[in-house]
mmCIF file of C-alpha atoms and ligand atoms in Angstrom:
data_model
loop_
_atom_site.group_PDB
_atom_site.id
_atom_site.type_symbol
_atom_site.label_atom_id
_atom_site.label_comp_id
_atom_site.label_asym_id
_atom_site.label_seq_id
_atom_site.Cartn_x
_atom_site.Cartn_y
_atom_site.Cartn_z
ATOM 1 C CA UNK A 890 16.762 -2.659 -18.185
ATOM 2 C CA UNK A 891 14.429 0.000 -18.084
ATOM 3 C CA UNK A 892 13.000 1.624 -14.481
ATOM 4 C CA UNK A 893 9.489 0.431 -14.237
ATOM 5 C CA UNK A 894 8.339 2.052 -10.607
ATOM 6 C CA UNK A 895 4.418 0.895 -9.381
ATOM 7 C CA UNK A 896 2.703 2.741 -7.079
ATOM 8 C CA UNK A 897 -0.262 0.638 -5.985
ATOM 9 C CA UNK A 898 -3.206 0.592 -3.330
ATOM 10 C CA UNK A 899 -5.429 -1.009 -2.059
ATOM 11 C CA UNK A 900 -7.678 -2.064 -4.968
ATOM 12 C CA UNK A 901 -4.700 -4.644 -6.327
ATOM 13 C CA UNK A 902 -5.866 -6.272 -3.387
ATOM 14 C CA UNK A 903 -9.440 -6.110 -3.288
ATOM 15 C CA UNK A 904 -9.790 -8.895 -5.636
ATOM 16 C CA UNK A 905 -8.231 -11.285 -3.266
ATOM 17 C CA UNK A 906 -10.495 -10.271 -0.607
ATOM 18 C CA UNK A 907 -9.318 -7.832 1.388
ATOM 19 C CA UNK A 908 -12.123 -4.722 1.239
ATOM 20 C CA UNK A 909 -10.826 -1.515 0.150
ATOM 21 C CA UNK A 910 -11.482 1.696 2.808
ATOM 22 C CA UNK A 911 -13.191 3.742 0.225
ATOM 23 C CA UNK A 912 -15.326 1.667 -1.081
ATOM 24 C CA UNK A 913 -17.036 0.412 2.208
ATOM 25 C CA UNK A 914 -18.798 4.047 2.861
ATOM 26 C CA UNK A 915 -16.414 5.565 5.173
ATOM 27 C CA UNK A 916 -16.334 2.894 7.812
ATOM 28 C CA UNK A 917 -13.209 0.019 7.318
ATOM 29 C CA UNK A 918 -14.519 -3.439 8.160
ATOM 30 C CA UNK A 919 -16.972 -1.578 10.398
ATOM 31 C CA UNK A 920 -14.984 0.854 12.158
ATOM 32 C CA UNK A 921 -14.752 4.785 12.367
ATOM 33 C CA UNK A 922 -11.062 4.975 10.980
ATOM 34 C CA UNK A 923 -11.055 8.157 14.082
ATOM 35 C CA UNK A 924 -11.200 5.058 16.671
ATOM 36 C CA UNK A 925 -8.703 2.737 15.075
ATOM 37 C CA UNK A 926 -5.907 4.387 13.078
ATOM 38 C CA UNK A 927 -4.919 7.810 14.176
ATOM 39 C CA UNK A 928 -2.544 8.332 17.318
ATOM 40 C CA UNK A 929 -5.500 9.596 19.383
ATOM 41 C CA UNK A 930 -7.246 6.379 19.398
ATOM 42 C CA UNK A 931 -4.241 4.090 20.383
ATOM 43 C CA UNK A 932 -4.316 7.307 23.197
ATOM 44 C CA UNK A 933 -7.990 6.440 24.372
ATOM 45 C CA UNK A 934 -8.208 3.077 23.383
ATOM 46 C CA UNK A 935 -5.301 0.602 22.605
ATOM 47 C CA UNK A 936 -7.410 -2.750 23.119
ATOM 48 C CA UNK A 937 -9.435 -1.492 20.289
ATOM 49 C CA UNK A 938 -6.882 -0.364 17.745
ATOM 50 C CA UNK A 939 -4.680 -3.507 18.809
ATOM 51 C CA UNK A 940 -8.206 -5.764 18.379
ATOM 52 C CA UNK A 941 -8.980 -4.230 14.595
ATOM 53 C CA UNK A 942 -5.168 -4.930 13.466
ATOM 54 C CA UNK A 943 -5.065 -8.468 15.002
ATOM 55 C CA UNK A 944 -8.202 -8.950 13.242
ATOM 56 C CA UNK A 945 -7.016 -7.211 9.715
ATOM 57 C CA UNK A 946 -3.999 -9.324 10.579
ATOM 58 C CA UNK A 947 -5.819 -12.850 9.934
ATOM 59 C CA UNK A 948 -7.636 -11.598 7.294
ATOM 60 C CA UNK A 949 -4.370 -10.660 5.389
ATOM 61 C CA UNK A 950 -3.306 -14.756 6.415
ATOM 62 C CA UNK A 951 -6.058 -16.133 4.600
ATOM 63 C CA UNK A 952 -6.048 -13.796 1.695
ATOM 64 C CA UNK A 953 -3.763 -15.186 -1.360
ATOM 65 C CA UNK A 954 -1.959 -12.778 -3.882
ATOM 66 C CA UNK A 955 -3.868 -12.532 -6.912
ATOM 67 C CA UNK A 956 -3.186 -12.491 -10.624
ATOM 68 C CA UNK A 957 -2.693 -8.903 -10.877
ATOM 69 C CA UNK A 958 0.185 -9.223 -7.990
ATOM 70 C CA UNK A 959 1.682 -11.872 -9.896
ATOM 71 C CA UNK A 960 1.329 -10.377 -13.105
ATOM 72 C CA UNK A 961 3.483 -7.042 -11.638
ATOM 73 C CA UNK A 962 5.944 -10.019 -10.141
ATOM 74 C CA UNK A 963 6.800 -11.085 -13.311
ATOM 75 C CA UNK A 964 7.799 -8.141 -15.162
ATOM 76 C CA UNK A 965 11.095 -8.121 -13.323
ATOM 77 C CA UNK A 966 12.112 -10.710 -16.100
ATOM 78 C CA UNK A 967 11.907 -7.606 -18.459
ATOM 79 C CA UNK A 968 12.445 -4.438 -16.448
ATOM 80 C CA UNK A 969 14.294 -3.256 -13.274
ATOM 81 C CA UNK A 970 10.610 -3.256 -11.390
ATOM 82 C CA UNK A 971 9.809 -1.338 -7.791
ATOM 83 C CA UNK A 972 6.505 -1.283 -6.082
ATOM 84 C CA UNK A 973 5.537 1.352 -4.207
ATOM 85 C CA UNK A 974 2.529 0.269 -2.043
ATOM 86 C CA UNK A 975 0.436 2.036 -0.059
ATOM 87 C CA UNK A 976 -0.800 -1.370 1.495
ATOM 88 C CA UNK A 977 -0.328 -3.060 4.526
ATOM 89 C CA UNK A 978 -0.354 -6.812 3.312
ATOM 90 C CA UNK A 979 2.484 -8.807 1.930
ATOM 91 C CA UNK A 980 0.533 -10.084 -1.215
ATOM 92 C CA UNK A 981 3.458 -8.108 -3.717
ATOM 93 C CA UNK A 982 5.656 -10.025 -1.706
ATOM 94 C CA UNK A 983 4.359 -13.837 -1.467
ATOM 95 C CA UNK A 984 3.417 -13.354 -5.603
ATOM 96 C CA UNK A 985 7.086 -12.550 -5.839
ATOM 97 C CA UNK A 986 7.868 -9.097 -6.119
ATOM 98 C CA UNK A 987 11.666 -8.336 -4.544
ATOM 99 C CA UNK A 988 11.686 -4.715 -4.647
ATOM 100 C CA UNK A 989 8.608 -3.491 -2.811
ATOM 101 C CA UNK A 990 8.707 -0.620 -0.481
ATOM 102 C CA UNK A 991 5.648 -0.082 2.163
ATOM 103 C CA UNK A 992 4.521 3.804 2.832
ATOM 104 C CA UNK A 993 1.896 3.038 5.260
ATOM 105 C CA UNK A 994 3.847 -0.015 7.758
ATOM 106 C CA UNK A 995 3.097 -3.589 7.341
ATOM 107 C CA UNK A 996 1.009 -5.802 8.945
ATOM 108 C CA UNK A 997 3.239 -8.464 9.838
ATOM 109 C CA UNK A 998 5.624 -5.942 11.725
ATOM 110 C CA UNK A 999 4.995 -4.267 15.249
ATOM 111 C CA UNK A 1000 6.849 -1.648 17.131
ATOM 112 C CA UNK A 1001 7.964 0.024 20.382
ATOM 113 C CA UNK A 1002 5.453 2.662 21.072
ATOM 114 C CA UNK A 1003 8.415 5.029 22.240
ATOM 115 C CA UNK A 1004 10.997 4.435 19.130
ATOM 116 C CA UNK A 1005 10.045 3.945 16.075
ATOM 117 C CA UNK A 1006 12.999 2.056 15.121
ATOM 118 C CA UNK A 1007 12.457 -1.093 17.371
ATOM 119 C CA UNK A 1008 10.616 -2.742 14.891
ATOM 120 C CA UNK A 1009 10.009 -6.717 14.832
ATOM 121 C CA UNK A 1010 7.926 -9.301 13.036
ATOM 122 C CA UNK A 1011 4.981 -10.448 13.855
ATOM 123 C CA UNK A 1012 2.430 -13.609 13.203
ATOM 124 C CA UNK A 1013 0.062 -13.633 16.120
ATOM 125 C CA UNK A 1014 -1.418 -11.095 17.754
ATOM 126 C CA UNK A 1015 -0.121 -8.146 19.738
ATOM 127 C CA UNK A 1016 -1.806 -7.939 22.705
ATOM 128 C CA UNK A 1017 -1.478 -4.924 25.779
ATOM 129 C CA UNK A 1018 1.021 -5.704 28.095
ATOM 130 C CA UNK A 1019 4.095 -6.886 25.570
ATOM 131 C CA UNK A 1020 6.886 -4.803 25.176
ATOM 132 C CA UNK A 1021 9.795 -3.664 23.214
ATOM 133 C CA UNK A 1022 13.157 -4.147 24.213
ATOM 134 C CA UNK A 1023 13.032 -0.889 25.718
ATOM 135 C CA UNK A 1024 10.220 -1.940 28.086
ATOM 136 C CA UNK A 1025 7.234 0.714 25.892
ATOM 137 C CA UNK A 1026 4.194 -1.414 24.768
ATOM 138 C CA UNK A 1027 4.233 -2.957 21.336
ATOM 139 C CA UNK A 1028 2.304 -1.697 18.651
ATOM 140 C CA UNK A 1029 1.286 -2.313 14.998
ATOM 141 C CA UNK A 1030 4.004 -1.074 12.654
ATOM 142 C CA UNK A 1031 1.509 0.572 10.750
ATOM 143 C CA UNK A 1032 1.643 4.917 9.786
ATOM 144 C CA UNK A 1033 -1.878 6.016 11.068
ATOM 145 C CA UNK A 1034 -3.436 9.107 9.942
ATOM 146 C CA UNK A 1035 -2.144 12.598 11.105
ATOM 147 C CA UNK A 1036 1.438 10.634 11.458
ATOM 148 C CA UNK A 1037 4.417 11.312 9.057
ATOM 149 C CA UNK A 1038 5.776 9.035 6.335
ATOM 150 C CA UNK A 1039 9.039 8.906 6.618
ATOM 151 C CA UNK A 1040 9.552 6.058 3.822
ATOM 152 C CA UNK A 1041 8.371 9.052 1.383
ATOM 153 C CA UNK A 1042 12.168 10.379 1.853
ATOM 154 C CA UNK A 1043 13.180 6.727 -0.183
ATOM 155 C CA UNK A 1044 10.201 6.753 -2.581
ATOM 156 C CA UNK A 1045 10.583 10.536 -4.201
ATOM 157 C CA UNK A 1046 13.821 9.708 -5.842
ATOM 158 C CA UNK A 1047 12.656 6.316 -7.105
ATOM 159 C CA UNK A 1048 9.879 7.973 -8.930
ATOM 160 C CA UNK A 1049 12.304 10.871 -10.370
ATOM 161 C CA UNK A 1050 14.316 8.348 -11.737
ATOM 162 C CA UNK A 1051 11.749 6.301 -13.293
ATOM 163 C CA UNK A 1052 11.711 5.470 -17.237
ATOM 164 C CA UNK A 1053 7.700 4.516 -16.795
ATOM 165 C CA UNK A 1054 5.385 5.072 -14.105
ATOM 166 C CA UNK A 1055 2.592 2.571 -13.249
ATOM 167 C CA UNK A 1056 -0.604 3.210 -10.539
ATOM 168 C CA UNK A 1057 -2.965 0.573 -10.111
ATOM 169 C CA UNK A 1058 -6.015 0.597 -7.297
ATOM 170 C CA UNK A 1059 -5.462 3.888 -5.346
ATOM 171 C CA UNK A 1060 -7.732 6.605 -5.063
ATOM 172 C CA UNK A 1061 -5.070 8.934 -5.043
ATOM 173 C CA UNK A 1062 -6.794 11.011 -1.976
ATOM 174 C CA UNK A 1063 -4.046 10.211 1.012
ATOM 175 C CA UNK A 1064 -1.195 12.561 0.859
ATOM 176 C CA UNK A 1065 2.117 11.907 0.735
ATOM 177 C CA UNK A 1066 1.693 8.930 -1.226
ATOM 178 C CA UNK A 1067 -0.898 10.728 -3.784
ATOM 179 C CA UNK A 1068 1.354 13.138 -4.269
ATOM 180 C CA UNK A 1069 4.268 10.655 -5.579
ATOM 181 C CA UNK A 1070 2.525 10.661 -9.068
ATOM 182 C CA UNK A 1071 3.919 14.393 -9.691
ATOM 183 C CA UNK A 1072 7.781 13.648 -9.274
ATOM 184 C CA UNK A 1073 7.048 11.176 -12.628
ATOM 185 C CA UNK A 1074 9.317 12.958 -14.920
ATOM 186 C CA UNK A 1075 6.626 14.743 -17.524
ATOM 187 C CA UNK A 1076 7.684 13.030 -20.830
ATOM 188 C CA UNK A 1077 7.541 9.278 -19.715
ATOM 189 C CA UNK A 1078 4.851 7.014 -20.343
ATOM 190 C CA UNK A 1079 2.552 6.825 -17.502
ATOM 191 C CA UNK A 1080 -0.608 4.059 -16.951
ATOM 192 C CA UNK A 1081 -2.879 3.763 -14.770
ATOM 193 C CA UNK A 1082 -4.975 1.139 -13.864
ATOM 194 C CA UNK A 1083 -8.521 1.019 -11.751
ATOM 195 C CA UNK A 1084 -11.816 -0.117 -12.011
ATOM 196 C CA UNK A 1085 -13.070 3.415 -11.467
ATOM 197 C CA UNK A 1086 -10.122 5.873 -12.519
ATOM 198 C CA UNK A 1087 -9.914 8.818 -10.465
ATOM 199 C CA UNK A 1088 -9.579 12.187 -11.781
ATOM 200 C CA UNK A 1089 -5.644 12.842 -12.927
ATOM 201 C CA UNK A 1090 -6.374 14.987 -15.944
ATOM 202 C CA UNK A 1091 -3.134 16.773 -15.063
ATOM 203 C CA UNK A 1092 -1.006 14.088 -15.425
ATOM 204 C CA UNK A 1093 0.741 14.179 -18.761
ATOM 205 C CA UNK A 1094 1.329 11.019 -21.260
ATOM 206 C CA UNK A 1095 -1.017 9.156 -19.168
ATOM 207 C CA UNK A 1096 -2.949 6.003 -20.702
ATOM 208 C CA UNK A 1097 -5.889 4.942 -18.077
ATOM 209 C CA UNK A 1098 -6.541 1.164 -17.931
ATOM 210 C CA UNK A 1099 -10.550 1.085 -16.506
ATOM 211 C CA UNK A 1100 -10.817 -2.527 -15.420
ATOM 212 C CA UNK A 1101 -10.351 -4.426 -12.405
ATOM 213 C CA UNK A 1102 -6.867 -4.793 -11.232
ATOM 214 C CA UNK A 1103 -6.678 -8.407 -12.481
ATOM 215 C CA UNK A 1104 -7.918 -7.812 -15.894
ATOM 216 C CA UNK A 1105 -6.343 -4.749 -16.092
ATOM 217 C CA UNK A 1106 -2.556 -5.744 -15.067
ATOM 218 C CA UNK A 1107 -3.065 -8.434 -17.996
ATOM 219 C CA UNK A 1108 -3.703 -5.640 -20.215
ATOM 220 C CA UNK A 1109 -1.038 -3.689 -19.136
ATOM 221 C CA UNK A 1110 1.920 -6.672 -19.298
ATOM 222 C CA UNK A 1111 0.685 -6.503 -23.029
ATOM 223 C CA UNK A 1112 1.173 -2.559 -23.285
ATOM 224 C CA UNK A 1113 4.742 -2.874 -21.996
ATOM 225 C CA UNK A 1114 5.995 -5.209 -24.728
ATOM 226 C CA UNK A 1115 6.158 -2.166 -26.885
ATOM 227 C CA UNK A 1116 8.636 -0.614 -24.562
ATOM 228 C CA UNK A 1117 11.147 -3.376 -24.765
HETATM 229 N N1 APR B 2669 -9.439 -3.401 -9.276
HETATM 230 C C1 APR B 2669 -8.874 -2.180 -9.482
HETATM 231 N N2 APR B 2669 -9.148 -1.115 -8.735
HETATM 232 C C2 APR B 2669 -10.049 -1.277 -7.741
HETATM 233 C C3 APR B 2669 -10.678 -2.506 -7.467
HETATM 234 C C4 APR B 2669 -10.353 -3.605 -8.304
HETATM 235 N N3 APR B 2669 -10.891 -4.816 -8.141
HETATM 236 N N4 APR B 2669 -11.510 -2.336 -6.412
HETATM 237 C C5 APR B 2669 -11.375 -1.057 -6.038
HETATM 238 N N5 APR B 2669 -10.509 -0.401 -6.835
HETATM 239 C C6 APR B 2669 -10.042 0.976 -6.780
HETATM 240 C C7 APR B 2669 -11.085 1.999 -6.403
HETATM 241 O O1 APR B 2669 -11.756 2.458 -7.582
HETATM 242 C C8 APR B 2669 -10.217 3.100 -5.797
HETATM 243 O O2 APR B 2669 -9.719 3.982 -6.790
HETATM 244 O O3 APR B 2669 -9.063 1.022 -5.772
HETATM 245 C C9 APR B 2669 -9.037 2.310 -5.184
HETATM 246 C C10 APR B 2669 -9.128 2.115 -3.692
HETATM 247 O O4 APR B 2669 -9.043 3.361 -3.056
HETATM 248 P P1 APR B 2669 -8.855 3.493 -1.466
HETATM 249 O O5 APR B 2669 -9.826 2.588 -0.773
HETATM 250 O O6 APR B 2669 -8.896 4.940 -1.166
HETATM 251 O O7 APR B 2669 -7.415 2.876 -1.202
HETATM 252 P P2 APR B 2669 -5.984 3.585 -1.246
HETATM 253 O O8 APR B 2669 -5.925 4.586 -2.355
HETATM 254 O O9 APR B 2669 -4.986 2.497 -1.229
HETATM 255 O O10 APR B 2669 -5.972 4.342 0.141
HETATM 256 C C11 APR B 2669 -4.829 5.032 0.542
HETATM 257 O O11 APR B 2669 -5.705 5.409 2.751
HETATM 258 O O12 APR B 2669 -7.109 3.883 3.699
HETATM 259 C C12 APR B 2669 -5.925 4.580 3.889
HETATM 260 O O13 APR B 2669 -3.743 4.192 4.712
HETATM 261 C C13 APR B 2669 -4.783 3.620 3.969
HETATM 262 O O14 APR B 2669 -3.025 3.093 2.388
HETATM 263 C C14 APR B 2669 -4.396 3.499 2.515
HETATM 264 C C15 APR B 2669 -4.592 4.922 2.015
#
């Protein structure tokens, strides 16, 4: 089966409800991103960066995949899929993707403060006081700004070894993940699909896809036959 590798953001998931960052004029379901996701603000102000997750946190519980994440599930009956997501929810996951790999954390996982590789699930909220096994406050398992990716190190050679490269609802602004578009080996096809493409005029063999995520993953699936 051929490699078919995904990299999506958060516009696969806007039509399911859950509001894109850039779209919402700089502020993220009301907040200065400076007060809740960098390592500064869990510095000044954990109750706040803990309250916006716990909140994001039910919001991602009552949002439901939507047909563009089940439209990517479903291609694993034809190709050897991976998603490469830049989100946070688990909607790739509950529409029944297996191979999905998460830049930027996960919602439903928190962590030691201290070591990053205490990591547990999570349904509720986290709240200050709770602790890791090694007695350091809990927090959301979630890469902030100014903080590495380390699950770049796993998602560079997925892309070099892809046979066709897929991006659907990022903006392709944050770096690492933007950056993940270059390892695409030049000759293979390449699609992309958003409801306002951003600029990747650099990108060769690259078919854009200008529709919503839902419409547009529909028109993809139909693309792909042809690569069968
Ligand atoms: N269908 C398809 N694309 C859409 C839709 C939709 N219904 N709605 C919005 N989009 C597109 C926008 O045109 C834009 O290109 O989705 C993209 C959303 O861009 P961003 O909000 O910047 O999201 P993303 O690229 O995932 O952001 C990257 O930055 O906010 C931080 O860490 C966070 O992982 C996130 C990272």
């Amino acid at each position: 089966m051929k490699k078919l590798v995904i990299l999506t953001g958060a516009g696969i998931s806007a039509e399911s409800g859950l509001k894109t960052f850039r779209d919402s004029d700089g502020l993220w379901e009301g907040y200065d991103i400076e007060d809740v996701a960098t390592p500064m603000a869990w510095k000044r102000n954990p109750q706040l960066v803990l309250e916006f997750y716990n909140y994001r946190r039910k919001n991602v519980l009552d949002a439901k995949p939507n047909a563009a994440h089940y439209g990517l599930a479903k291609l694993e009956k034809d190709f050897d899929v991976t998603i490469i997501t830049q989100n946070i929810d688990d909607l790739h996951e509950r529409a029944g993707s297996t191979k999905v790999l998460h830049l930027h954390g996960e919602i439903f996982k928190m962590r030691s403060e201290a070591n990053e590789g205490l990591i547990y699930e999570i349904n509720g909220d986290i709240k200050l006081g709770d602790k890791a096994a090694d007695e350091a406050q809990l927090r959301p398992h979630i890469v902030w700004f100014h903080e590495a990716v380390p699950m770049i190190e796993v998602a560079v050679p997925i892309v070099i070894s892809a046979d066709i490269f897929v991006v659907v609802g990022t903006s392709l602004v944050v770096y690492p993940a933007a950056g993940l578009v270059n390892y695409a080996p030049h000759e293979i096809p390449k699609f992309i699909v958003d409801k306002k493409v951003p600029y990747t005029s650099s990108v060769y063999n690259l078919r854009a896809i200008e529709k919503p995520a839902t419409e547009g993953v529909a028109d993809l699936v139909e693309m792909l036959k042809s690569f069968l």
